[in-house]
Tab-separated table of C-alpha atoms in Angstrom:
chain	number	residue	atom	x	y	z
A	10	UNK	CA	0.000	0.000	0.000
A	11	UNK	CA	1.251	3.676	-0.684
A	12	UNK	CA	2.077	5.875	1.480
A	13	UNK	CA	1.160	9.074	-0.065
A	14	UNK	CA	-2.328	10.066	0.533
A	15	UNK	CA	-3.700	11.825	-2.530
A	16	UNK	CA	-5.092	15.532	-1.988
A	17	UNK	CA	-6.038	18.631	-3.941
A	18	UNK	CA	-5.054	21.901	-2.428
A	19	UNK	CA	-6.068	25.254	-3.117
A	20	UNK	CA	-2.956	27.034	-4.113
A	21	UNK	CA	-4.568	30.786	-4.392
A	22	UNK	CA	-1.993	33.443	-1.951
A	23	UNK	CA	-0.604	30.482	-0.308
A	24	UNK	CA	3.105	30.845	0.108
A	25	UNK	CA	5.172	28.804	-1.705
A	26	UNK	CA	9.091	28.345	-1.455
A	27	UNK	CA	11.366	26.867	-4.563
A	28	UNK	CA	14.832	26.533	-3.888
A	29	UNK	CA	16.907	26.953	-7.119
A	30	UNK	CA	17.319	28.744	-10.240
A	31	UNK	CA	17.088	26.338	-13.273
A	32	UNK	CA	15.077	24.845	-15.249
A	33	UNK	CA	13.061	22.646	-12.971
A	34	UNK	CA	12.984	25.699	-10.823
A	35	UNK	CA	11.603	27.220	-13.639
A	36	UNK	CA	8.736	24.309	-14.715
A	37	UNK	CA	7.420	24.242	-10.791
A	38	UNK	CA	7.374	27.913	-10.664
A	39	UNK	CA	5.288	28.326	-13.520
A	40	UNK	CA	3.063	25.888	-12.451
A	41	UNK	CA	2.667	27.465	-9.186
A	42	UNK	CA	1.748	30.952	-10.505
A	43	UNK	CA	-0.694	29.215	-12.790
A	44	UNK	CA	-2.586	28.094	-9.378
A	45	UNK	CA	-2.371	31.518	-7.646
A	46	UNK	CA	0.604	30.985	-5.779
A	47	UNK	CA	2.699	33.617	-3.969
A	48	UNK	CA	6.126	32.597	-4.935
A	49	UNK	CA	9.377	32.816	-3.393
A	50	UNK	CA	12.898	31.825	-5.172
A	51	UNK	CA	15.593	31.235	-3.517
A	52	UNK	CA	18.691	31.235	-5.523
A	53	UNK	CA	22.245	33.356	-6.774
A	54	UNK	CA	21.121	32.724	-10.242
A	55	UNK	CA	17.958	32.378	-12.734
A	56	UNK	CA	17.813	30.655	-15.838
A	57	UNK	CA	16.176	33.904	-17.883
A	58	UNK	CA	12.830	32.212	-18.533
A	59	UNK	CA	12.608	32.100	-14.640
A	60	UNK	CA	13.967	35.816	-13.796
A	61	UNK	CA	11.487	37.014	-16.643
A	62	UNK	CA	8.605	35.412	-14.271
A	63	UNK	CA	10.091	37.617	-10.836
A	64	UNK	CA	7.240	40.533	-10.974
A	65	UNK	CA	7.509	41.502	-6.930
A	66	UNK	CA	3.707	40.785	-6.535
A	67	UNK	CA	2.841	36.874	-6.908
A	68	UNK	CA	7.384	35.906	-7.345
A	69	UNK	CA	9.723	37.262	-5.544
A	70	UNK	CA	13.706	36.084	-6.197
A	71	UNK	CA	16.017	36.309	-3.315
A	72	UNK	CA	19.618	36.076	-5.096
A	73	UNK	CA	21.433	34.177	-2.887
A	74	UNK	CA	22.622	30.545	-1.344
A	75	UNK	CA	19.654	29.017	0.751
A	76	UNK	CA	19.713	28.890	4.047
A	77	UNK	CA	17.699	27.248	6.839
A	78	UNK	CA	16.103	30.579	7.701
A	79	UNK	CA	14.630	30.883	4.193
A	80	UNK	CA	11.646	28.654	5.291
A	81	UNK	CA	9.951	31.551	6.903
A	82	UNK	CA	6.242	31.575	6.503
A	83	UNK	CA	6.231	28.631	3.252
A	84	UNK	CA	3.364	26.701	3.508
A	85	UNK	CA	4.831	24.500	0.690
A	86	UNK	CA	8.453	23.901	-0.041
A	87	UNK	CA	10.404	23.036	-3.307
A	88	UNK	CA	14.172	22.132	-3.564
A	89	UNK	CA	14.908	21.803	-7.357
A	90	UNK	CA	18.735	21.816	-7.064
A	91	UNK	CA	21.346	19.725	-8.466
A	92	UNK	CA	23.534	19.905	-4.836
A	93	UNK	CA	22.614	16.430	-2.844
A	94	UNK	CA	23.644	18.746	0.517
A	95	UNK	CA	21.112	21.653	-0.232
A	96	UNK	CA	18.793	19.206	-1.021
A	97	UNK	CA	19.574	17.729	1.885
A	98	UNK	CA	18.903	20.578	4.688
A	99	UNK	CA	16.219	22.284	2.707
A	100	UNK	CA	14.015	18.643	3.473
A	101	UNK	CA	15.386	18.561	6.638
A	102	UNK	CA	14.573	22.172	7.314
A	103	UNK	CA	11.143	22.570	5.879
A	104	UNK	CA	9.906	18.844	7.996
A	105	UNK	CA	11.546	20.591	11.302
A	106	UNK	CA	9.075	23.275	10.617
A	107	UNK	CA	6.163	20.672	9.935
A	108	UNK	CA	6.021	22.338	6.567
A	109	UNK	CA	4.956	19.680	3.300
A	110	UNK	CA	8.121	19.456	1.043
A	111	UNK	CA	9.326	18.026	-2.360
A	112	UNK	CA	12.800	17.226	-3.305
A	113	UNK	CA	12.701	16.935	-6.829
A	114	UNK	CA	13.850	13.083	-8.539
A	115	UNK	CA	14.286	12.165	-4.325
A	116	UNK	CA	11.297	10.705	-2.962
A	117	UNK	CA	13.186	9.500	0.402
A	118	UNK	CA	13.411	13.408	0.960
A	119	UNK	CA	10.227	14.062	0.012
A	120	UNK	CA	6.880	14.359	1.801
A	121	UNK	CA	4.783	14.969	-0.840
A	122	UNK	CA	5.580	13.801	-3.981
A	123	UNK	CA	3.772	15.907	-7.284
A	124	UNK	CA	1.892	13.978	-9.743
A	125	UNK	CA	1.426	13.678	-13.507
A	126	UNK	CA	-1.826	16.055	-14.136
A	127	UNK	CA	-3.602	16.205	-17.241
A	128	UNK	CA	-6.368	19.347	-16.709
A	129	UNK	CA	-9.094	19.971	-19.177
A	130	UNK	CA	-11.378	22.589	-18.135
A	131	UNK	CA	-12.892	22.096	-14.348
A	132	UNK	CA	-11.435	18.081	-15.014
A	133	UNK	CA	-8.061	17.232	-13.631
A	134	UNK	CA	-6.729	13.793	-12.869
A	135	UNK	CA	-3.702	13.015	-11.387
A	136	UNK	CA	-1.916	10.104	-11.886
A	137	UNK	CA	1.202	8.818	-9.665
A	138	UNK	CA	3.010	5.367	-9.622
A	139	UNK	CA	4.232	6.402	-5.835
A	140	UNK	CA	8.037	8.010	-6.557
A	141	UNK	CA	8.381	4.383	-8.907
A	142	UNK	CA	8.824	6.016	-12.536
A	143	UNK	CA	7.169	9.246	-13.156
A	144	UNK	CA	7.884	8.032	-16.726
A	145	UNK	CA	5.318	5.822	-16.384
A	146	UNK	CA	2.805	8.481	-14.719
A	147	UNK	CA	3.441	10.020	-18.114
A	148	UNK	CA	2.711	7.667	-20.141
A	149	UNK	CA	-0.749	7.189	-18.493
A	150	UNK	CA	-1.538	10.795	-18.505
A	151	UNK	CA	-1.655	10.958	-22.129
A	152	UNK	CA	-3.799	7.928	-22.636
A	153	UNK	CA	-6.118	10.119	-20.178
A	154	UNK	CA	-6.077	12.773	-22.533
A	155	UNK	CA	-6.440	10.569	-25.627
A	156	UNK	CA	-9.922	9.628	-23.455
A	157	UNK	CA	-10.761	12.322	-21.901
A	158	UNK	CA	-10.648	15.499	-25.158
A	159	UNK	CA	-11.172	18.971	-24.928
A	160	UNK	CA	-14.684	18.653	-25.004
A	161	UNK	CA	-14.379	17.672	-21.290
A	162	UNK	CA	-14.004	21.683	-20.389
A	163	UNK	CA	-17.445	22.648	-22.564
A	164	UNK	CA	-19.406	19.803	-20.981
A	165	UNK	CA	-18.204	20.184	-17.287
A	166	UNK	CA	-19.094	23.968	-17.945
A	167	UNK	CA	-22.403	23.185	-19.054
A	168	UNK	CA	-23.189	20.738	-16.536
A	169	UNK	CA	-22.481	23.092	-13.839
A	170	UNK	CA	-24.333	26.005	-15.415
A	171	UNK	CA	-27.559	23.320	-14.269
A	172	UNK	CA	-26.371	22.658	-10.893
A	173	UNK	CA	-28.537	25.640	-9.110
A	174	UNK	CA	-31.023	25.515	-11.242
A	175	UNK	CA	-31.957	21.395	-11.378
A	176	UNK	CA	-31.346	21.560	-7.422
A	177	UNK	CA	-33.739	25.256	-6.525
A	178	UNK	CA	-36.605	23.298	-9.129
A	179	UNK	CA	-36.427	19.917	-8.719
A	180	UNK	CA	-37.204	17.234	-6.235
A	181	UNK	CA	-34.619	14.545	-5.167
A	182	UNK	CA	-36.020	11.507	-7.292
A	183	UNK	CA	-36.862	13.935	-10.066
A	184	UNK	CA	-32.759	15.639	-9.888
A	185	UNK	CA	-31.607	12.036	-10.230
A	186	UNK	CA	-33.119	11.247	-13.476
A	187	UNK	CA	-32.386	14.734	-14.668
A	188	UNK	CA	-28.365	13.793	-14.010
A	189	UNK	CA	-28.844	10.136	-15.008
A	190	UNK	CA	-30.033	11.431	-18.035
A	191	UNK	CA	-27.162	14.450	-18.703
A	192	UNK	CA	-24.403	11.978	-18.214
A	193	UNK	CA	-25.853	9.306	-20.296
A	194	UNK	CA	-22.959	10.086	-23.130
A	195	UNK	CA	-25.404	12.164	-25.416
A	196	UNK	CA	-24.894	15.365	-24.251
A	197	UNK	CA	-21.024	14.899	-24.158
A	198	UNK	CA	-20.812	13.299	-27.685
A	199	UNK	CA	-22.780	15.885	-28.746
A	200	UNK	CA	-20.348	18.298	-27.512
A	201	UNK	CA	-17.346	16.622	-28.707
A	202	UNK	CA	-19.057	16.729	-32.073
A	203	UNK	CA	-19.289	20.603	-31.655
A	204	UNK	CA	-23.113	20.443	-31.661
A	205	UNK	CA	-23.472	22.298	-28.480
A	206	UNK	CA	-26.616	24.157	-28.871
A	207	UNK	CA	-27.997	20.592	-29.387
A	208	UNK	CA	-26.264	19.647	-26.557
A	209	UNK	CA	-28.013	22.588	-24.186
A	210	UNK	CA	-30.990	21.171	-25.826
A	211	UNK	CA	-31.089	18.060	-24.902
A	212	UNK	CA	-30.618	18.996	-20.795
A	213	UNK	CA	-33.415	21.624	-21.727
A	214	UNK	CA	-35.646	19.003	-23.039
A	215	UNK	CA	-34.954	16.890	-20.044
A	216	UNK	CA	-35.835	19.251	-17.277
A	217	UNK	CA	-38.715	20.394	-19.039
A	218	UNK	CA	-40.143	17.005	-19.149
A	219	UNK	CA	-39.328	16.444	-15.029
A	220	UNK	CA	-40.445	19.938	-14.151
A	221	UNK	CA	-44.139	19.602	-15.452
């Protein structure tokens, strides 16, 4: 049985610490920022991808050697170096101050470990094979994505466009056949075929029908 218990968190202002400059700084950093992070690098150089990313608002670079008093207020912590013995202290550090970190390619050091994500509108999976081969958490993310196209975003957009309105109008045994019947595969093949309007038709149809 794994050890890692899987989780989503809400990134949005939640301060983040990457230790390092290059480019798997550089890949976790924009990833961060995507998710509303507030960003803190700590390292005497930046690839210039990364430094072009340092605004002074959501990333902040402080150019210099880490050291264990850069954990500060880091809810999460990244070490993306190539030096075993920063690695080293910035896991030790960050677990003496009960903060969650990952070592990158290191999962002894590591106590979270960051999956393969495939994201397609409000849809994300995440796929992880423990610290065993990330090549292999890959490899399964894109057969997710061969299954799961972009018409996941569209139809996860429309579905939830219903969600007040099925739940304010309907009745339990009623809102059940009304979801039953929007996640039948019609509506979603419908999309994927870029037939939307039919697609809004169909759930329109449907609640019209249970509504009467």
């Amino acid at each position: 049985m794994s050890q890692y218990y899987p989780i989503f968190i809400d990134l949005n202002a939640l301060p983040v610490l990457v230790v390092g400059g290059g480019n798997v700084a550089l890949r976790k950093v924009q990833t961060l920022l995507h998710h509303g992070s507030l960003v803190r690098v700590i390292s005497p150089r930046l690839v210039p991808e990364l430094r072009e990313l340092i605004d002074g608002k959501a990333c902040f670079w402080v150019e210099k050697e880490y050291s264990s008093d850069d954990i500060q207020d880091a809810r999460l912590v990244f070490s993306c170096t190539e030096i075993e013995e920063v690695n080293a202290q910035v896991s030790q550090d960050a677990k003496a101050h009960y903060r969650l970190v990952n070592v990158v390619d290191d999962p002894e050091k590591c106590s979270f470990i960051v999956p393969s994500i495939m994201e397609e509108g409000d849809l994300k999976i995440a796929v992880s094979t423990g610290g065993s081969s990330p090549i292999v958490a890959r490899q399964v993310r894109a057969e997710l994505e061969d299954l799961y196209g972009h018409e996941m975003a569209e139809y996860l957009t429309l579905l939830k466009s219903w969600r007040k309105r099925a739940k304010s109008d309907l009745p339990p045994e009623k809102r059940s056949i009304f979801w039953n019947r929007a996640t039948d595969g019609e509506v979603r093949t419908l999309i994927k075929a870029q037939r939307l309007t039919e697609a809004k038709g169909v759930l329109e149809k449907c609640f019209l029908s249970l509504s009467d």
